Amino acid sequence: MASASRAALSSIPLFHEKLLKSNRILAVCGAGLSAASGLPTFRGAGGLWRNHNAVDLASPDAFEADPGLVWLFYAYRRHMALKAKPNPAHHALAELARKIPGFKCLSQNVDNLHVRAQHPPNQLSLLHGSLFSLKCSESPQCSWTDPLNTADPLCPALAPASEDSVDPTKPLPLLDPSKPLADIPASELPHCPECKTGLVRPGVVWFGEMLDEGMLDEIDGWIEKEVVDMVLVIGTSSFVYPAAGYAERARTKGRTSVVTVNLEITEKDWGRMKEGDFGFEGDAAVLLPVLLGPVIGTLEVPQGDA
Ligand SMILES: [Zn+2]
């Protein structure tokens, strides 16, 4: 099949026409969505924290080997996420959910910004969990969880991760690999209030761990139920997992437009788009309010926390 013309693929009027006829919309959001809120993602190439590859800190083995170090990494990310604010793309998606009951948003982001943008919870699936949920390191043997804990710092031993730079031209000592970190013994970290033996750990999905099965079943059921008119892929590529998987599965149900909104869309990806698909290259925080405008109207970004 000949590839679709670039003009049609990036036509906002054609996109609006399709959007206004769409009742069932799936969004898959990746790190690029939160980049516009100033949050580093630590995934993929260059994901370094101090001199550690972030991938090496995000695993059950790393936590077992040095829970203090892993907790400092997550405590720092919690602190940064609390300082960040949801951007207009988060607000646009939350408003789309309020306007279209058949809209479901899947997000790989763990920063809680969708929740803080008041995204309706029954239309949001956090694929990789949240930095602000806690669970027991003995899970699944121990089922203790705390779905929302925004304490910053979480405990006195993690206070160095909650410091802000006094001199913004100098890096925080915590982030300077030449400055050694004090070892935090496990005894100074929070312990599970239920089993008392496990440590409290971040409620995120680590490398080597499975995504929540109940959540995946629920998403599968939603996709299988009826034709999905549109799959919005935001801040990630629509040709890599997991977005690629959801887009392909949605297409098997009928005519589905796959819409990519990403800072960069490669030539290869443009070439792989099908007729009726769309690609919009740029900052999701700028593009989404415009793209979703005919449904959500003019965004009124609330003051205060958001
Ligand atoms: Zn426990």
Tab-separated table of C-alpha atoms and ligand atoms in Angstrom:
chain	number	residue	atom	x	y	z
A	1	MET	CA	0.000	0.000	0.000
A	2	ALA	CA	1.310	3.430	-0.957
A	3	SER	CA	2.052	5.604	2.036
A	4	ALA	CA	-0.343	8.450	2.793
A	5	SER	CA	0.570	11.985	1.766
A	6	ARG	CA	2.390	14.034	4.371
A	7	ALA	CA	-0.070	16.918	3.887
A	8	ALA	CA	-3.042	14.699	4.730
A	9	LEU	CA	-1.243	13.059	7.654
A	10	SER	CA	-0.550	16.391	9.308
A	11	SER	CA	-3.775	18.209	8.405
A	12	ILE	CA	-5.427	19.708	11.474
A	13	PRO	CA	-8.807	20.255	9.680
A	14	LEU	CA	-8.894	16.579	8.595
A	15	PHE	CA	-7.970	15.532	12.117
A	16	HIS	CA	-10.771	17.683	13.560
A	17	GLU	CA	-13.262	16.103	11.164
A	18	LYS	CA	-12.269	12.639	12.385
A	19	LEU	CA	-12.189	13.691	16.043
A	20	LEU	CA	-15.727	15.040	15.921
A	21	LYS	CA	-16.950	11.676	14.638
A	22	SER	CA	-15.055	9.690	17.285
A	23	ASN	CA	-16.853	8.236	20.287
A	24	ARG	CA	-14.290	5.712	21.457
A	25	ILE	CA	-10.780	7.090	21.802
A	26	LEU	CA	-7.755	5.470	23.405
A	27	ALA	CA	-4.708	7.527	24.377
A	28	VAL	CA	-1.310	6.019	25.142
A	29	CYS	CA	0.988	8.558	26.829
A	30	GLY	CA	4.739	8.360	27.229
A	31	ALA	CA	7.554	10.350	28.755
A	32	GLY	CA	7.371	13.186	26.201
A	33	LEU	CA	4.137	14.337	27.801
A	34	SER	CA	5.851	15.080	31.104
A	35	ALA	CA	8.996	16.459	29.482
A	36	ALA	CA	6.919	19.587	28.819
A	37	SER	CA	6.480	19.855	32.597
A	38	GLY	CA	10.263	19.792	32.956
A	39	LEU	CA	10.563	16.244	34.245
A	40	PRO	CA	13.468	14.078	33.130
A	41	THR	CA	12.438	10.561	32.270
A	42	PHE	CA	15.532	8.484	33.138
A	43	ARG	CA	14.503	5.910	30.567
A	44	GLY	CA	16.446	5.005	27.493
A	45	ALA	CA	19.812	6.342	26.420
A	46	GLY	CA	21.421	8.923	28.644
A	47	GLY	CA	19.197	8.062	31.578
A	48	LEU	CA	21.896	8.646	34.156
A	49	TRP	CA	21.373	9.511	37.802
A	50	ARG	CA	24.655	10.335	39.526
A	51	ASN	CA	26.921	7.802	37.804
A	52	HIS	CA	24.244	5.124	37.733
A	53	ASN	CA	22.344	4.023	34.704
A	54	ALA	CA	18.746	4.575	35.799
A	55	VAL	CA	17.826	1.154	34.447
A	56	ASP	CA	20.214	-0.398	36.982
A	57	LEU	CA	18.401	1.303	39.853
A	58	ALA	CA	14.893	0.361	38.752
A	59	SER	CA	14.801	-3.326	39.568
A	60	PRO	CA	13.924	-5.589	42.490
A	61	ASP	CA	17.545	-6.813	42.533
A	62	ALA	CA	18.889	-3.278	42.894
A	63	PHE	CA	16.456	-2.620	45.728
A	64	GLU	CA	17.502	-5.774	47.496
A	65	ALA	CA	21.194	-4.963	47.067
A	66	ASP	CA	20.990	-1.326	48.200
A	67	PRO	CA	17.504	-0.151	49.182
A	68	GLY	CA	18.899	3.148	50.520
A	69	LEU	CA	20.418	4.109	47.167
A	70	VAL	CA	17.337	3.064	45.197
A	71	TRP	CA	15.130	4.971	47.609
A	72	LEU	CA	17.254	8.137	47.207
A	73	PHE	CA	16.737	7.917	43.441
A	74	TYR	CA	12.971	7.577	43.880
A	75	ALA	CA	12.803	10.154	46.675
A	76	TYR	CA	14.517	12.618	44.333
A	77	ARG	CA	12.026	11.830	41.561
A	78	ARG	CA	9.112	12.250	43.994
A	79	HIS	CA	10.476	15.628	45.041
A	80	MET	CA	10.907	16.764	41.415
A	81	ALA	CA	7.442	15.528	40.432
A	82	LEU	CA	5.888	17.397	43.372
A	83	LYS	CA	7.612	20.586	42.235
A	84	ALA	CA	6.440	20.113	38.612
A	85	LYS	CA	2.983	21.057	37.429
A	86	PRO	CA	0.612	19.379	35.013
A	87	ASN	CA	0.948	21.080	31.623
A	88	PRO	CA	-1.794	22.024	29.138
A	89	ALA	CA	-1.578	18.565	27.542
A	90	HIS	CA	-2.519	16.891	30.863
A	91	HIS	CA	-5.387	19.355	31.247
A	92	ALA	CA	-6.549	18.839	27.651
A	93	LEU	CA	-6.665	15.056	28.156
A	94	ALA	CA	-8.544	15.419	31.452
A	95	GLU	CA	-11.088	17.665	29.739
A	96	LEU	CA	-11.427	15.247	26.809
A	97	ALA	CA	-12.242	12.525	29.353
A	98	ARG	CA	-14.965	14.697	30.884
A	99	LYS	CA	-16.435	15.446	27.434
A	100	ILE	CA	-16.202	11.965	25.895
A	101	PRO	CA	-17.218	9.080	28.180
A	102	GLY	CA	-15.720	6.625	25.660
A	103	PHE	CA	-12.228	8.071	26.091
A	104	LYS	CA	-9.665	6.006	27.937
A	105	CYS	CA	-6.165	7.210	28.761
A	106	LEU	CA	-3.259	4.827	29.372
A	107	SER	CA	-0.100	6.431	30.684
A	108	GLN	CA	3.403	5.129	31.237
A	109	ASN	CA	4.204	8.176	33.370
A	110	VAL	CA	4.589	7.674	37.115
A	111	ASP	CA	4.683	11.360	38.109
A	112	ASN	CA	1.011	11.726	39.178
A	113	LEU	CA	0.510	14.726	36.861
A	114	HIS	CA	-2.598	13.233	35.182
A	115	VAL	CA	-4.160	12.813	38.617
A	116	ARG	CA	-3.238	16.362	39.621
A	117	ALA	CA	-4.839	17.617	36.379
A	118	GLN	CA	-8.071	16.052	37.726
A	119	HIS	CA	-8.244	13.368	35.044
A	120	PRO	CA	-11.334	11.262	35.874
A	121	PRO	CA	-9.848	8.198	37.628
A	122	ASN	CA	-12.110	5.651	35.923
A	123	GLN	CA	-10.782	6.818	32.537
A	124	LEU	CA	-7.098	6.612	33.472
A	125	SER	CA	-4.818	3.559	33.696
A	126	LEU	CA	-1.325	4.096	35.058
A	127	LEU	CA	0.544	1.311	33.289
A	128	HIS	CA	3.736	1.656	35.338
A	129	GLY	CA	2.172	2.631	38.662
A	130	SER	CA	2.969	5.828	40.525
A	131	LEU	CA	5.900	7.355	42.399
A	132	PHE	CA	3.343	8.301	45.054
A	133	SER	CA	1.902	4.901	45.731
A	134	LEU	CA	3.747	2.671	48.142
A	135	LYS	CA	3.754	-1.050	48.600
A	136	CYS	CA	5.540	-3.752	50.584
A	137	SER	CA	8.799	-5.213	49.234
A	138	GLU	CA	7.365	-8.631	50.174
A	139	SER	CA	4.534	-8.113	47.665
A	140	PRO	CA	2.689	-10.221	46.502
A	141	GLN	CA	3.117	-12.272	49.712
A	142	CYS	CA	2.193	-9.158	51.690
A	143	SER	CA	-0.601	-7.072	50.164
A	144	TRP	CA	-0.066	-3.806	52.060
A	145	THR	CA	-0.316	-0.678	49.901
A	146	ASP	CA	-0.735	3.044	50.354
A	147	PRO	CA	-2.303	4.372	47.125
A	148	LEU	CA	-1.291	7.994	47.659
A	149	ASN	CA	1.522	9.237	49.852
A	150	THR	CA	3.086	12.601	49.001
A	151	ALA	CA	5.303	12.991	52.076
A	152	ASP	CA	8.485	14.823	51.084
A	153	PRO	CA	10.821	13.672	52.465
A	154	LEU	CA	9.278	10.274	53.068
A	155	CYS	CA	11.498	9.729	56.130
A	156	PRO	CA	14.402	11.656	57.751
A	157	ALA	CA	17.071	9.463	56.116
A	158	LEU	CA	15.816	10.495	52.653
A	159	ALA	CA	15.910	14.227	53.395
A	160	PRO	CA	18.958	14.852	51.100
A	161	ALA	CA	16.719	13.990	48.133
A	162	SER	CA	14.259	16.731	49.060
A	163	GLU	CA	16.769	19.577	49.215
A	164	ASP	CA	16.610	22.326	46.661
A	165	SER	CA	19.663	23.996	45.251
A	166	VAL	CA	20.478	27.201	47.128
A	167	ASP	CA	22.712	28.288	44.258
A	168	PRO	CA	20.970	27.291	41.002
A	169	THR	CA	24.271	27.439	39.079
A	170	LYS	CA	25.658	24.583	41.185
A	171	PRO	CA	24.360	21.027	41.081
A	172	LEU	CA	22.876	19.544	44.198
A	173	PRO	CA	25.405	17.492	46.179
A	174	LEU	CA	22.980	14.592	45.733
A	175	LEU	CA	23.387	14.779	41.951
A	176	ASP	CA	27.162	15.258	41.962
A	177	PRO	CA	28.745	11.830	41.466
A	178	SER	CA	32.083	13.091	42.788
A	179	LYS	CA	30.500	13.673	46.207
A	180	PRO	CA	29.999	10.328	47.937
A	181	LEU	CA	26.563	9.544	49.299
A	182	ALA	CA	26.169	8.461	52.896
A	183	ASP	CA	25.014	4.861	53.075
A	184	ILE	CA	21.453	4.609	54.301
A	185	PRO	CA	21.002	1.384	56.237
A	186	ALA	CA	17.734	-0.476	55.697
A	187	SER	CA	16.892	0.071	59.369
A	188	GLU	CA	16.471	3.804	58.651
A	189	LEU	CA	14.015	3.211	55.810
A	190	PRO	CA	10.262	2.867	56.349
A	191	HIS	CA	9.101	-0.675	57.072
A	192	CYS	CA	5.805	-2.234	56.084
A	193	PRO	CA	3.230	-1.514	58.814
A	194	GLU	CA	1.487	-4.819	58.142
A	195	CYS	CA	4.085	-7.625	57.964
A	196	LYS	CA	6.798	-5.544	59.740
A	197	THR	CA	9.530	-7.465	57.922
A	198	GLY	CA	9.239	-6.013	54.405
A	199	LEU	CA	10.489	-2.577	53.450
A	200	VAL	CA	8.174	0.024	51.994
A	201	ARG	CA	8.984	0.412	48.283
A	202	PRO	CA	7.777	2.676	45.454
A	203	GLY	CA	4.597	1.444	43.765
A	204	VAL	CA	6.130	1.532	40.289
A	205	VAL	CA	6.677	-1.334	37.881
A	206	TRP	CA	10.375	-2.165	37.842
A	207	PHE	CA	12.326	-3.804	35.062
A	208	GLY	CA	11.672	-7.527	35.199
A	209	GLU	CA	8.268	-7.053	36.841
A	210	MET	CA	4.850	-7.664	35.328
A	211	LEU	CA	2.278	-4.960	34.788
A	212	ASP	CA	-0.849	-5.262	36.928
A	213	GLU	CA	-2.858	-8.142	35.477
A	214	GLY	CA	-6.262	-6.833	36.510
A	215	MET	CA	-5.532	-3.515	34.834
A	216	LEU	CA	-4.344	-5.206	31.613
A	217	ASP	CA	-7.477	-7.397	31.504
A	218	GLU	CA	-9.640	-4.330	31.925
A	219	ILE	CA	-7.857	-2.543	29.032
A	220	ASP	CA	-8.141	-5.656	26.836
A	221	GLY	CA	-11.865	-5.836	27.551
A	222	TRP	CA	-12.287	-2.170	26.665
A	223	ILE	CA	-10.498	-2.575	23.312
A	224	GLU	CA	-12.372	-5.771	22.441
A	225	LYS	CA	-15.808	-4.362	23.254
A	226	GLU	CA	-16.355	-2.129	20.200
A	227	VAL	CA	-14.546	-0.366	17.385
A	228	VAL	CA	-11.954	2.126	18.620
A	229	ASP	CA	-12.279	5.224	16.432
A	230	MET	CA	-8.960	6.764	17.327
A	231	VAL	CA	-5.728	5.919	19.144
A	232	LEU	CA	-3.822	8.997	20.294
A	233	VAL	CA	-0.153	8.284	20.927
A	234	ILE	CA	1.345	11.159	22.895
A	235	GLY	CA	4.955	11.743	23.833
A	236	THR	CA	6.164	8.392	22.544
A	237	SER	CA	6.405	6.606	19.209
A	238	SER	CA	3.371	4.783	17.891
A	239	PHE	CA	5.733	2.142	16.499
A	240	VAL	CA	7.313	1.000	19.761
A	241	TYR	CA	5.854	-1.018	22.609
A	242	PRO	CA	3.422	-0.521	24.265
A	243	ALA	CA	1.734	2.044	21.990
A	244	ALA	CA	2.390	-0.053	18.865
A	245	GLY	CA	0.685	-3.060	20.442
A	246	TYR	CA	-2.434	-1.147	21.447
A	247	ALA	CA	-2.652	0.620	18.074
A	248	GLU	CA	-2.395	-2.653	16.162
A	249	ARG	CA	-4.963	-4.373	18.356
A	250	ALA	CA	-7.382	-1.473	18.000
A	251	ARG	CA	-7.011	-1.658	14.199
A	252	THR	CA	-8.167	-5.274	14.154
A	253	LYS	CA	-11.592	-4.127	15.389
A	254	GLY	CA	-12.253	-1.811	12.460
A	255	ARG	CA	-11.219	1.489	11.001
A	256	THR	CA	-8.996	3.220	13.530
A	257	SER	CA	-6.991	6.404	13.067
A	258	VAL	CA	-3.665	6.230	14.834
A	259	VAL	CA	-2.556	9.744	15.758
A	260	THR	CA	1.031	10.427	16.810
A	261	VAL	CA	1.814	13.598	18.758
A	262	ASN	CA	5.521	13.640	19.515
A	263	LEU	CA	8.475	16.014	19.656
A	264	GLU	CA	10.085	14.095	16.841
A	265	ILE	CA	8.609	11.800	14.224
A	266	THR	CA	11.205	9.932	12.192
A	267	GLU	CA	11.079	9.607	8.409
A	268	LYS	CA	10.654	5.892	8.888
A	269	ASP	CA	7.618	6.438	11.110
A	270	TRP	CA	6.025	8.891	8.649
A	271	GLY	CA	6.483	6.248	5.973
A	272	ARG	CA	4.780	3.594	8.084
A	273	MET	CA	1.618	5.649	8.722
A	274	LYS	CA	-1.520	4.508	6.952
A	275	GLU	CA	-4.181	6.511	5.209
A	276	GLY	CA	-6.448	8.052	7.844
A	277	ASP	CA	-3.627	8.219	10.383
A	278	PHE	CA	-2.186	11.497	11.594
A	279	GLY	CA	1.176	12.747	12.791
A	280	PHE	CA	1.826	16.042	14.553
A	281	GLU	CA	5.399	16.901	15.397
A	282	GLY	CA	6.005	19.233	18.333
A	283	ASP	CA	5.409	19.830	22.022
A	284	ALA	CA	2.270	18.028	23.209
A	285	ALA	CA	1.594	20.865	25.666
A	286	VAL	CA	1.204	23.216	22.695
A	287	LEU	CA	-0.379	20.831	20.204
A	288	LEU	CA	-3.000	18.975	22.249
A	289	PRO	CA	-5.107	21.986	23.297
A	290	VAL	CA	-5.286	22.968	19.600
A	291	LEU	CA	-5.937	19.458	18.310
A	292	LEU	CA	-8.641	18.698	20.881
A	293	GLY	CA	-10.082	22.236	20.740
A	294	PRO	CA	-13.310	21.390	18.847
A	295	VAL	CA	-14.304	19.008	21.653
A	296	ILE	CA	-12.801	20.575	24.777
A	297	GLY	CA	-13.174	24.256	23.876
A	298	THR	CA	-10.722	26.789	25.223
A	299	LEU	CA	-8.768	25.344	28.098
A	300	GLU	CA	-9.111	27.108	31.375
A	301	VAL	CA	-6.116	26.020	33.358
A	302	PRO	CA	-7.040	26.143	37.014
A	303	GLN	CA	-4.857	28.159	39.347
A	304	GLY	CA	-3.307	26.714	42.484
A	305	ASP	CA	-1.866	23.232	42.464
A	306	ALA	CA	-2.570	22.611	38.803
B	1	ZN	ZN	4.450	-6.134	54.224
